[in-house]
Short mmCIF file of C-alpha atoms and ligand atoms in Angstrom, two decimals:
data_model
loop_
_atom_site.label_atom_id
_atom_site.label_comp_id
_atom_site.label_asym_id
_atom_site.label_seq_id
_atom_site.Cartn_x
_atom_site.Cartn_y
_atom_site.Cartn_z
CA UNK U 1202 42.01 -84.73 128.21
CA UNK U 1203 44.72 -87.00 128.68
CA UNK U 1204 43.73 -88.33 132.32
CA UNK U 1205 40.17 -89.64 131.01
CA UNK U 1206 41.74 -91.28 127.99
CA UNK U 1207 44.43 -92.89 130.72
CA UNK U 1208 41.65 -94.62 132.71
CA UNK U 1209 39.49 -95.02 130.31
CA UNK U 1210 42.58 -97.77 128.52
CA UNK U 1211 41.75 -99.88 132.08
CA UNK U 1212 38.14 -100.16 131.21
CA UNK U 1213 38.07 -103.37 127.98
CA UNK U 1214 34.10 -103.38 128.03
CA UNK U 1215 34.28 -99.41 127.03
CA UNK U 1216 37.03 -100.05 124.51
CA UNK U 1217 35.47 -100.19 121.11
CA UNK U 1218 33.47 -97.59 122.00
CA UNK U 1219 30.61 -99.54 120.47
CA UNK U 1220 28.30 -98.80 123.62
CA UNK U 1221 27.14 -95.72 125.29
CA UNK U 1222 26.83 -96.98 128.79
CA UNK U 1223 24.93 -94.76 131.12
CA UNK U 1224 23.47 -96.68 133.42
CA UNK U 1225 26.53 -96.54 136.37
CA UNK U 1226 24.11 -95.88 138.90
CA UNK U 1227 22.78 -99.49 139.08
CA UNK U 1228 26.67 -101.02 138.29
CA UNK U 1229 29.62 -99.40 137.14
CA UNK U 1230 32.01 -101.00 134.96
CA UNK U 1231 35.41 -102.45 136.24
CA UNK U 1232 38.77 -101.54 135.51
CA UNK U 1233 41.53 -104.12 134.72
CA UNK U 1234 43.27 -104.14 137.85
CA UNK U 1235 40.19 -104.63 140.06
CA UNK U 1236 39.51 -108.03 137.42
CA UNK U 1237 43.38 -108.77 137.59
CA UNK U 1238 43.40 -108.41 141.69
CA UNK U 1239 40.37 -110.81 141.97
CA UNK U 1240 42.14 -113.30 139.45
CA UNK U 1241 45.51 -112.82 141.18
CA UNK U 1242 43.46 -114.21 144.44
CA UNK U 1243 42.54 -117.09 142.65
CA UNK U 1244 45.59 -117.86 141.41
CA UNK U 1245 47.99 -117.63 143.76
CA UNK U 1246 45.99 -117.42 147.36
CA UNK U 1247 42.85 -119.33 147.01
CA UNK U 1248 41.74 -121.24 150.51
CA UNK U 1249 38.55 -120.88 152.56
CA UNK U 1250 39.70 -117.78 154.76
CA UNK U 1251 39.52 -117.74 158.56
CA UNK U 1252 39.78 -121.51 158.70
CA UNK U 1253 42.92 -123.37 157.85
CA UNK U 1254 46.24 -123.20 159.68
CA UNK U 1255 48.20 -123.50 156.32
CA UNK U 1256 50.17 -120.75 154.01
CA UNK U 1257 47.12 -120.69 151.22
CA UNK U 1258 44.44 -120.19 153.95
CA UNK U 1259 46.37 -118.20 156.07
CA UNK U 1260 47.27 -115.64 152.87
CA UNK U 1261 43.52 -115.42 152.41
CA UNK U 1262 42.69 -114.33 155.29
CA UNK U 1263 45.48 -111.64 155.67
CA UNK U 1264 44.48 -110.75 151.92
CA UNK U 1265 40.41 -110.55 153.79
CA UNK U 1266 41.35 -109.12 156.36
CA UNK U 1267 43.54 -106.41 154.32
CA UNK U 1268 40.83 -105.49 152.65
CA UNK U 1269 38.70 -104.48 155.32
CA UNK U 1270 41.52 -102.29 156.36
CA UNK U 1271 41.47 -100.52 153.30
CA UNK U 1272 37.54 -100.15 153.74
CA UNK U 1273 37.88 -98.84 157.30
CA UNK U 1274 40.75 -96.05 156.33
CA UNK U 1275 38.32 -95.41 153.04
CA UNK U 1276 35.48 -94.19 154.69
CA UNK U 1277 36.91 -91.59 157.10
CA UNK U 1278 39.76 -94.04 159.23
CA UNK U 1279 37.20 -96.32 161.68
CA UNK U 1280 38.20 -99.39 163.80
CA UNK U 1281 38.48 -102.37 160.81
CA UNK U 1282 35.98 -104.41 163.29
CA UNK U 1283 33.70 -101.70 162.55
CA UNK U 1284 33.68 -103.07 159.04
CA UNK U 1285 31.29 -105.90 158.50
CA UNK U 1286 31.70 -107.22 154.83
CA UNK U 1287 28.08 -107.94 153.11
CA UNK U 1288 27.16 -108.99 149.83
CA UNK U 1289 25.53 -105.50 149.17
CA UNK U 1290 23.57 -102.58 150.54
CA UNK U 1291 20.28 -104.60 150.74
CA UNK U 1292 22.05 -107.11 152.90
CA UNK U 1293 23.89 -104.56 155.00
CA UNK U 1294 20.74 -102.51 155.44
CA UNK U 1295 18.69 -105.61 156.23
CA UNK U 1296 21.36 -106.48 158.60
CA UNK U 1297 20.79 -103.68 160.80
CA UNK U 1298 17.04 -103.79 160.65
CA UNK U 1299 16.88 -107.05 162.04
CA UNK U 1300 19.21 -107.32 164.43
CA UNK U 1301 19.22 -103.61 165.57
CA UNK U 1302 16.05 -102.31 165.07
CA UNK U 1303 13.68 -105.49 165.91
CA UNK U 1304 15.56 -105.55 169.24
CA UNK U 1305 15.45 -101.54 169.83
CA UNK U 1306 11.94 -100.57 168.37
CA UNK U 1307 9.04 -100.77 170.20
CA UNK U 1308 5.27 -100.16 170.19
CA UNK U 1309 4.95 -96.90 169.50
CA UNK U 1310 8.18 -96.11 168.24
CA UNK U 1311 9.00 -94.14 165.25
CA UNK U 1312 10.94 -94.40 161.99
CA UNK U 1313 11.91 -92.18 159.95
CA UNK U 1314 13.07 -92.58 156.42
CA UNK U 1315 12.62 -90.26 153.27
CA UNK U 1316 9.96 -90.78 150.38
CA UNK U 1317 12.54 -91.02 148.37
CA UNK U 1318 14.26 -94.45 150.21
CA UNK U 1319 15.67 -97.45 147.58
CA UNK U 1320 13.10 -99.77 148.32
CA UNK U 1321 16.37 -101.65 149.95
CA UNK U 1322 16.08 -99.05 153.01
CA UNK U 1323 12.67 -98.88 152.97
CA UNK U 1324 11.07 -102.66 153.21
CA UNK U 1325 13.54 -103.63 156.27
CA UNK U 1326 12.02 -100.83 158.47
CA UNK U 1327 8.45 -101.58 156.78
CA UNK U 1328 9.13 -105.07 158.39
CA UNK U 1329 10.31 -103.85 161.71
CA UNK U 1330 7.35 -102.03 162.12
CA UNK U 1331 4.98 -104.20 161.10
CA UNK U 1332 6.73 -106.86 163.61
CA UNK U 1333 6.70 -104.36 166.44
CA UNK U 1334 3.71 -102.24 165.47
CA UNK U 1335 5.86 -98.86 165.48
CA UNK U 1336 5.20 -96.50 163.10
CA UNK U 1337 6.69 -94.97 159.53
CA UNK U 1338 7.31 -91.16 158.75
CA UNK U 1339 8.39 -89.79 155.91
CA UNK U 1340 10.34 -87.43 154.86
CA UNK U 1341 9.61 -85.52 151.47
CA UNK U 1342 11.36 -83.25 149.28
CA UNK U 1343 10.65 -80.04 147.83
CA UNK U 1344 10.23 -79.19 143.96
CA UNK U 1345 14.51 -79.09 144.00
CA UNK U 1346 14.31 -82.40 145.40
CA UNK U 1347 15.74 -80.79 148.61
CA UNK U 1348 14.34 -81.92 152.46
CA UNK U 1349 13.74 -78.79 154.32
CA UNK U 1350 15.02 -78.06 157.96
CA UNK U 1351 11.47 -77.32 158.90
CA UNK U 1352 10.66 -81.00 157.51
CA UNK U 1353 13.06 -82.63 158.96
CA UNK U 1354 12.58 -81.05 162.58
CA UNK U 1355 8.63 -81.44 162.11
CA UNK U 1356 9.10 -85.34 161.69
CA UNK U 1357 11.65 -86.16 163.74
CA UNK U 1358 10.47 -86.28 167.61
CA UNK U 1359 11.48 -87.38 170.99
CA UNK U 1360 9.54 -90.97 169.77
CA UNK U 1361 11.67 -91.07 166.69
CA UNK U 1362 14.31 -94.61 167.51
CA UNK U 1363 15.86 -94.51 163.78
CA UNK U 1364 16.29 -92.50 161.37
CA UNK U 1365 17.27 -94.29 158.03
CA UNK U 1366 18.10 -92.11 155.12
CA UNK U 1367 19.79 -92.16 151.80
CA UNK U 1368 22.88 -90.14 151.23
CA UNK U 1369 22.44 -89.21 147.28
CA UNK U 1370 18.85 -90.15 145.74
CA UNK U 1371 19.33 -93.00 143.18
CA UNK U 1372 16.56 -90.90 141.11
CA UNK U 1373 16.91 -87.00 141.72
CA UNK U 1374 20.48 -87.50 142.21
CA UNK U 1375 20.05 -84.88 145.34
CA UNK U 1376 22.36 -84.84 148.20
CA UNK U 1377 20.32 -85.25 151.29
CA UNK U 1378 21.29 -83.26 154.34
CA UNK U 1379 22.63 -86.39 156.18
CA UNK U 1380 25.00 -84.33 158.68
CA UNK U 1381 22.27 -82.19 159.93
CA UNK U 1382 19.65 -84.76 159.68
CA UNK U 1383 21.80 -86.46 161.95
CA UNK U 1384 22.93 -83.86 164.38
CA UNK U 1385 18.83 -83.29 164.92
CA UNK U 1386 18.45 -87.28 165.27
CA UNK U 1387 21.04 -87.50 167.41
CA UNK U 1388 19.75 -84.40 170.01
CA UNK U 1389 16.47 -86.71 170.04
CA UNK U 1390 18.41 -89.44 170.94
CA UNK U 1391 17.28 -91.45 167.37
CA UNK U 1392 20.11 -93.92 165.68
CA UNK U 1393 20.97 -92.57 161.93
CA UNK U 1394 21.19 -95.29 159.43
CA UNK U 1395 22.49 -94.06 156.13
CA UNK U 1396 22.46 -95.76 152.53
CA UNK U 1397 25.36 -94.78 151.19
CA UNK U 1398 25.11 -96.50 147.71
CA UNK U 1399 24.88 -93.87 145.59
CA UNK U 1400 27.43 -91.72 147.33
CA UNK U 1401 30.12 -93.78 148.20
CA UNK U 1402 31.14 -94.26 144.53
CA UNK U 1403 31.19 -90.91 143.40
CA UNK U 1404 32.53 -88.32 147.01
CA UNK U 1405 34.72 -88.66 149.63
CA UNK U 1406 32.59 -90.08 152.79
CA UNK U 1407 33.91 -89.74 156.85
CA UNK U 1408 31.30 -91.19 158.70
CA UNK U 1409 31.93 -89.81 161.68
CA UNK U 1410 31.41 -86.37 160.37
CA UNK U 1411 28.68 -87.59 158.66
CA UNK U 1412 27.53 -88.58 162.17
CA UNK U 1413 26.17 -92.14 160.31
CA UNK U 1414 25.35 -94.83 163.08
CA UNK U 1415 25.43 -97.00 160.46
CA UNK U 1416 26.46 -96.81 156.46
CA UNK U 1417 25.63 -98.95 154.00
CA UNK U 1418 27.18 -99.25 150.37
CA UNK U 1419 28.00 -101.90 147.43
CA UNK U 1420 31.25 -102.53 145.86
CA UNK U 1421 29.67 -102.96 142.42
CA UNK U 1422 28.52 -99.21 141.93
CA UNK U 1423 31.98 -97.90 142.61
CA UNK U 1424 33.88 -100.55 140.60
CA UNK U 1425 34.28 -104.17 143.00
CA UNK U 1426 32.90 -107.34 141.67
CA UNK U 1427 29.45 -107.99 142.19
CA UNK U 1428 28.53 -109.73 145.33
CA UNK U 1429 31.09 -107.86 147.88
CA UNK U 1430 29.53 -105.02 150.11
CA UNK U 1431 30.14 -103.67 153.16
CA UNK U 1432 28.11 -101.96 156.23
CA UNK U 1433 30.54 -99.28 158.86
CA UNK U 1434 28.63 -99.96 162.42
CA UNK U 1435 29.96 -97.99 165.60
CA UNK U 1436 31.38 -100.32 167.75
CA UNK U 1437 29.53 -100.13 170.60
CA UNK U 1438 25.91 -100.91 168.95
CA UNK U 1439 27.29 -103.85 167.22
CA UNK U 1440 28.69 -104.98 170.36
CA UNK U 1441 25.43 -105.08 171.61
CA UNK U 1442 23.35 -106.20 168.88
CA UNK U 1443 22.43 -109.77 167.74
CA UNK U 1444 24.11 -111.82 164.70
CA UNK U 1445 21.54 -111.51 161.76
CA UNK U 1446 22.71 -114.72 160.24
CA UNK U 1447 24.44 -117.69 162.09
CA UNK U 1448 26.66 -120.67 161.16
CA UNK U 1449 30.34 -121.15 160.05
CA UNK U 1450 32.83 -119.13 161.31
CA UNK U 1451 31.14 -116.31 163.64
CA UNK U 1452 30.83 -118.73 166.90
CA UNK U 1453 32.88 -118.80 169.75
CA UNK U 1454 32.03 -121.74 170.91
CA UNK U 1455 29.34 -124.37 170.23
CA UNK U 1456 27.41 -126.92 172.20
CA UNK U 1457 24.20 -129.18 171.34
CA UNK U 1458 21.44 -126.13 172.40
CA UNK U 1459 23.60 -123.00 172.88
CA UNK U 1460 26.48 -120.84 171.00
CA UNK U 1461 28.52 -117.84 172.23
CA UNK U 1462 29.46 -115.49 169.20
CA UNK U 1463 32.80 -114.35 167.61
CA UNK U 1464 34.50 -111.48 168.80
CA UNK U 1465 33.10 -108.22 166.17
CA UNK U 1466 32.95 -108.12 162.85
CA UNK U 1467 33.02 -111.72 162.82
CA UNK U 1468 30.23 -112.24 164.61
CA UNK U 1469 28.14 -110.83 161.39
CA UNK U 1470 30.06 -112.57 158.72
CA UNK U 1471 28.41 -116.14 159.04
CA UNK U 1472 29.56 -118.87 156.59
CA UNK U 1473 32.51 -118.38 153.60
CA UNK U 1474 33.10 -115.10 153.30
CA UNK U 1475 33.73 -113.59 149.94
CA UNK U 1476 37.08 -113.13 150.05
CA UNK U 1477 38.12 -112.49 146.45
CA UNK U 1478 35.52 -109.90 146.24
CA UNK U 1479 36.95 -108.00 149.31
CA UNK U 1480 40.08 -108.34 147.43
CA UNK U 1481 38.54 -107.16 144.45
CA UNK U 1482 36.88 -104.22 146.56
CA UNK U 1483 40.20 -103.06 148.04
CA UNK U 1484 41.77 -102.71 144.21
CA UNK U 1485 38.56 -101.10 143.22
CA UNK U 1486 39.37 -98.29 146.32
CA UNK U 1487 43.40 -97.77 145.15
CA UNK U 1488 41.94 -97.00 141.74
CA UNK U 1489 39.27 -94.60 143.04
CA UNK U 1490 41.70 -93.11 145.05
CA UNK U 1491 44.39 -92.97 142.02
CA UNK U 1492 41.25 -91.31 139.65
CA UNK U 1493 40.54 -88.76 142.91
CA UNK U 1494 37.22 -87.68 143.76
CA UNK U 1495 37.86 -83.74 142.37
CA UNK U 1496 38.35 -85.31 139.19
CA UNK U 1497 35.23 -87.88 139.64
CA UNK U 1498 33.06 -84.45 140.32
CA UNK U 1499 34.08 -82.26 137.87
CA UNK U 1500 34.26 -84.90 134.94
CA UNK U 1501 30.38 -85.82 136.46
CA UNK U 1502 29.57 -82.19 136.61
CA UNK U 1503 30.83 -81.10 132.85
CA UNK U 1504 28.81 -84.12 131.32
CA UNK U 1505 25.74 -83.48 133.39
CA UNK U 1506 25.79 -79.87 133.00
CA UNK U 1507 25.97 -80.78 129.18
CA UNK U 1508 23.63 -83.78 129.10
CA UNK U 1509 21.08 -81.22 130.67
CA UNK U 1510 21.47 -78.18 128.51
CA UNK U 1511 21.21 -80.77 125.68
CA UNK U 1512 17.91 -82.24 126.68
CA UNK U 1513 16.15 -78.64 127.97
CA UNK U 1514 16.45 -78.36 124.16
CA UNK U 1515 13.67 -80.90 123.39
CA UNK U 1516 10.40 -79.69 124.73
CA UNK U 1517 8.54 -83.09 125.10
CA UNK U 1518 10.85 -83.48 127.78
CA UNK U 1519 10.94 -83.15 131.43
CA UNK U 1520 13.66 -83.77 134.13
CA UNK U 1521 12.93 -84.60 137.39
CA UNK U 1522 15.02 -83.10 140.68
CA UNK U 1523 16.86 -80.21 140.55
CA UNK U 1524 16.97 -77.51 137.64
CA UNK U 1525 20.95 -77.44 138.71
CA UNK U 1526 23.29 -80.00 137.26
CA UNK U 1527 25.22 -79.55 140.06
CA UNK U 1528 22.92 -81.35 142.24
CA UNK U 1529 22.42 -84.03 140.12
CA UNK U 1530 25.18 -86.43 140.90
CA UNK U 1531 26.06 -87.63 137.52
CA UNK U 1532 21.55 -88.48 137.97
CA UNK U 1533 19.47 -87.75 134.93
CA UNK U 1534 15.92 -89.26 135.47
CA UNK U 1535 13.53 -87.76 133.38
CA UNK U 1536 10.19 -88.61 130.85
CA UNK U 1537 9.55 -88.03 127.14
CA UNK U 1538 5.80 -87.02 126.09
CA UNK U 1539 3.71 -89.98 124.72
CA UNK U 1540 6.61 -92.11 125.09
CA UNK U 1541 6.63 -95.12 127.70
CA UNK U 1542 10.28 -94.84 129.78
CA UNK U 1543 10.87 -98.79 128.13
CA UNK U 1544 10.49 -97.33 124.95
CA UNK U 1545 12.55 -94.60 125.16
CA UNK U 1546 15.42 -97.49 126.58
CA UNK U 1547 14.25 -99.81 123.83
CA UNK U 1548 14.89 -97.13 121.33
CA UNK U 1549 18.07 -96.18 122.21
CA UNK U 1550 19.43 -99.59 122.27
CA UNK U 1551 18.89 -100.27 119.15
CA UNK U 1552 21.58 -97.37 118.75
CA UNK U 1553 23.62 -98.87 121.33
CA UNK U 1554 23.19 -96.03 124.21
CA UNK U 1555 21.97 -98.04 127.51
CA UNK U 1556 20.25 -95.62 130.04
CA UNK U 1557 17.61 -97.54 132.58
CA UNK U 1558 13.55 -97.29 132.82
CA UNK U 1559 11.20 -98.54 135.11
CA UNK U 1560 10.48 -97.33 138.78
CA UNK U 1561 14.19 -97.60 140.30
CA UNK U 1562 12.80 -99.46 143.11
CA UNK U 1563 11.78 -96.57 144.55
CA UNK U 1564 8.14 -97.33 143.96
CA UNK U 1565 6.84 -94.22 146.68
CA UNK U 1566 9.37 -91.72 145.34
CA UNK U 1567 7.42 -92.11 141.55
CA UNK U 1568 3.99 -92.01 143.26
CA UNK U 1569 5.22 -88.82 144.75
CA UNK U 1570 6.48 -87.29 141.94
CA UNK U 1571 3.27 -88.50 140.07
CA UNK U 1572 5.81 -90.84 137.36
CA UNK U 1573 4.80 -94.46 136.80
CA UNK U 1574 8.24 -94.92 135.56
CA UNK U 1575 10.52 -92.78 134.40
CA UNK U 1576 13.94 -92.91 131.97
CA UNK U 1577 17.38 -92.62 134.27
CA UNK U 1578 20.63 -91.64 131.68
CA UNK U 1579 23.73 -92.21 135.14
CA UNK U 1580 27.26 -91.28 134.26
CA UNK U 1581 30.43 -92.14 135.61
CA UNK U 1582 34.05 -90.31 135.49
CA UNK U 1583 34.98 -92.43 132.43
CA UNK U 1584 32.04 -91.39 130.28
CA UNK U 1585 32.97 -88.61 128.06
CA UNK U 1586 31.10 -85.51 126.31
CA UNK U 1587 31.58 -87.35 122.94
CA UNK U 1588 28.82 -90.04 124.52
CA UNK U 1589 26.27 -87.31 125.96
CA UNK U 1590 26.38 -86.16 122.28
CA UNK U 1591 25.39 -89.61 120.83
CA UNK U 1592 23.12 -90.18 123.52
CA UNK U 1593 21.63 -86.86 122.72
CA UNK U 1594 21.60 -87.42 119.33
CA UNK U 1595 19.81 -90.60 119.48
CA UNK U 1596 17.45 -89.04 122.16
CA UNK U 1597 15.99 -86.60 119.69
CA UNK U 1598 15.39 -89.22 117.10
CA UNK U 1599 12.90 -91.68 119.58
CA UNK U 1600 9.89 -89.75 119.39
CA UNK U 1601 9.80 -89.79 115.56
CA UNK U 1602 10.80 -93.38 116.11
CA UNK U 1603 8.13 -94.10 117.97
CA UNK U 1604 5.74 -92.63 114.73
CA UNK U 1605 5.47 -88.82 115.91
CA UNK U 1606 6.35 -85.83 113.49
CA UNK U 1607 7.47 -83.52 115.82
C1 LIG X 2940 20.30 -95.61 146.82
C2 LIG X 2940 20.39 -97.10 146.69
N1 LIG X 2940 20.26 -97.85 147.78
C3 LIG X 2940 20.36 -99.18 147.74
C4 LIG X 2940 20.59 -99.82 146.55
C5 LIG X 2940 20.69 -101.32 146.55
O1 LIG X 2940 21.96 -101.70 146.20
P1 LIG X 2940 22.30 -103.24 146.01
O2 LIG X 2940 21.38 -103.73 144.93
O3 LIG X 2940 23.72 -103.26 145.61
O4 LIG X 2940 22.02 -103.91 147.29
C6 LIG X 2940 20.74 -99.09 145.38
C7 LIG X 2940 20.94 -99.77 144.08
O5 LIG X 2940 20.56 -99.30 143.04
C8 LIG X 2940 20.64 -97.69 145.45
O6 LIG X 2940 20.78 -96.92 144.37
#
């Protein structure tokens, strides 16, 4: 297939071919122009953005500021000030705990997030209740992984204030039922806050049609540096809501025992910003945009699909989420028989395949699904079937590995 040998030239880690790397659901890899447009910054632009009145600080800033247009048109064409740029989904998520929710929950109040939350949208509301003794309510899945209307109508009430849920499940891989979650919240009056790290990388997102308050999503899982995030607010909540941190550039003016704030997004982008990582995020969007997100899908789809017939084939073990590879995401989390989830990682390194084990900070989700840990293979549109065949391969040999004669 020509196009995935094209983009897979851009990627140099993936070159040799030495590694099978399926763990792109905690990073992806980056391509050469997203490195080249974050050295290019450096080179040729670098200043502290949004301060100086000369050509290299001035060219940062438009280079910044760029970059959060790019973000804004990305996900569905909202206002750039809508666009606050974070260092990640925990800080964006974080962000709008504390200063929306501390301000707008109250005794009483509800929130409600799914069981199967990234701990990252999970502890900020656990704090915000805590702090304003509302309370929790989960959401949880059926054996497809899938959050029933009845569920989500059951929990979410006239006391709900928030509802904060994750787009795609960073274990089952399931696409939640944000747009009618939301059109429910939103009849009870309830704010939607959505976690868009997992999908963000991998489908095209509007957030308006979505009918996300708030989304949240890193620039590292879809291809940006590390370090660069970004949270979409609507306008007229952020307007209202307090700056979560303060200092540097987000005043408006300053005197010994009071501030006024910047004008939005400003206002929640205290101290340097990181500018060559929005730089690096807006190169990482052109080439996302260049791949396509039909082709993203359908390359995801043909290597789950096959990943999954491949491991039904070995009876010891047992996928977790959907029986449908089409509602995986590019997501295989699953657990081998007698075999720890480090082991099975620790055995496949040693043959140079790198899939993920432990609890995926999703601590409740495992309780749920009664998993200590479990093994998580992720794929990305630059993987190819030639890798779910070594992986598989290697898969088959751990349990005799590990001193079973299967
Ligand atoms: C669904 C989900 N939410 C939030 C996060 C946190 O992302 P970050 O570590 O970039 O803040 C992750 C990361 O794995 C995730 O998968």
């Amino acid at each position: 297939m020509k196009k995935l040998e094209e983009f897979r030239n851009d990627f140099d880690i993936l070159k040799s071919g030495e590694y099978v790397y399926f763990d792109n659901a905690a990073t992806s890899q980056r391509p050469r122009q997203v490195l080249d447009a974050v050295s290019n910054f450096y080179k040729t632009t670098n200043a502290n953005p949004l301060r100086g009145l000369y050509d290299w600080s001035m060219g940062a800033t438009e280079m910044y500021e760029n970059a959060r247009k790019k973000v804004a048109e990305f996900i569905g064409g909202v206002k750039s000030e809508e666009i606050i740029f974070t260092r990640n989904t925990t800080e964006s998520l974080n962000l709008v705990a504390y200063s929306y929710g501390m301000d707008n929950v109250g005794e009483g109040d509800e929130i409600v997030v799914t069981v199967m939350e990234h701990h990252s949208n999970l502890l900020p509301w656990q704090m915000v209740a805590k702090k304003n003794h509302a309370k929790l309510v989960f959401l949880e899945p059926d054996e497809e992984g899938v959050i029933s209307k009845a569920e989500y109508e059951s929990k979410i009430t006239d006391r709900t204030k928030i509802v904060a849920v994750g787009h795609v499940s960073n274990v089952m891989g399931v696409t939640n039922p944000v747009k009618e979650i939301a059109e429910y919240a939103h009849s009870k009056g309830a704010v939607v806050v959505v976690d868009g790290a997992q999908s963000a990388p991998h489908m095209k997102v509007d957030v308006k049609e979505l009918g996300a308050d708030f989304f949240a999503f890193s620039g590292h899982k879809m291809m940006a540096p590390m370090g660069i995030g970004a949270l979409y607010g609507r306008k007229e909540l952020l307007e209202n809501m307090q700056p979560f941190l303060t200092g540097g550039e987000m005043i408006e003016y300053v005197t010994r025992d009071d501030a006024t704030y910047a004008e939005l997004p400003h206002k929640f982008e205290a101290g340097t910003v990181n500018a060559a990582g929005a730089v690096g995020l807006e190169a990482a969007i052109r080439y996302l945009q260049k791949v396509g997100f039909d082709f993203i899908a359908e390359q995801e789809h043909k290597l789950t699909v096959r990943m999954m017939e491949g491991m039904k084939k070995l009876p010891y073990i047992k996928i977790y989420g959907s029986s449908d590879p089409a509602r995986h995401s590019g997501i295989v989390t699953f657990t081998m028989d007698g075999v720890h989830p480090h082991d099975i990682s620790s055995v496949l390194n040693d043959d140079h395949v790198c899939v993920r084990a432990g609890h995926h900070c999703a601590q409740p989700l495992m309780q749920f699904i009664g998993a200590g840990s479990t093994a998580r293979a992720s794929v990305y549109f630059y993987n190819t079937e030639e890798e779910v065949d070594r992986f598989l391969e290697h898969l088959a040999k751990v349990r005799s590995v590990m001193g079973y004669e299967d």
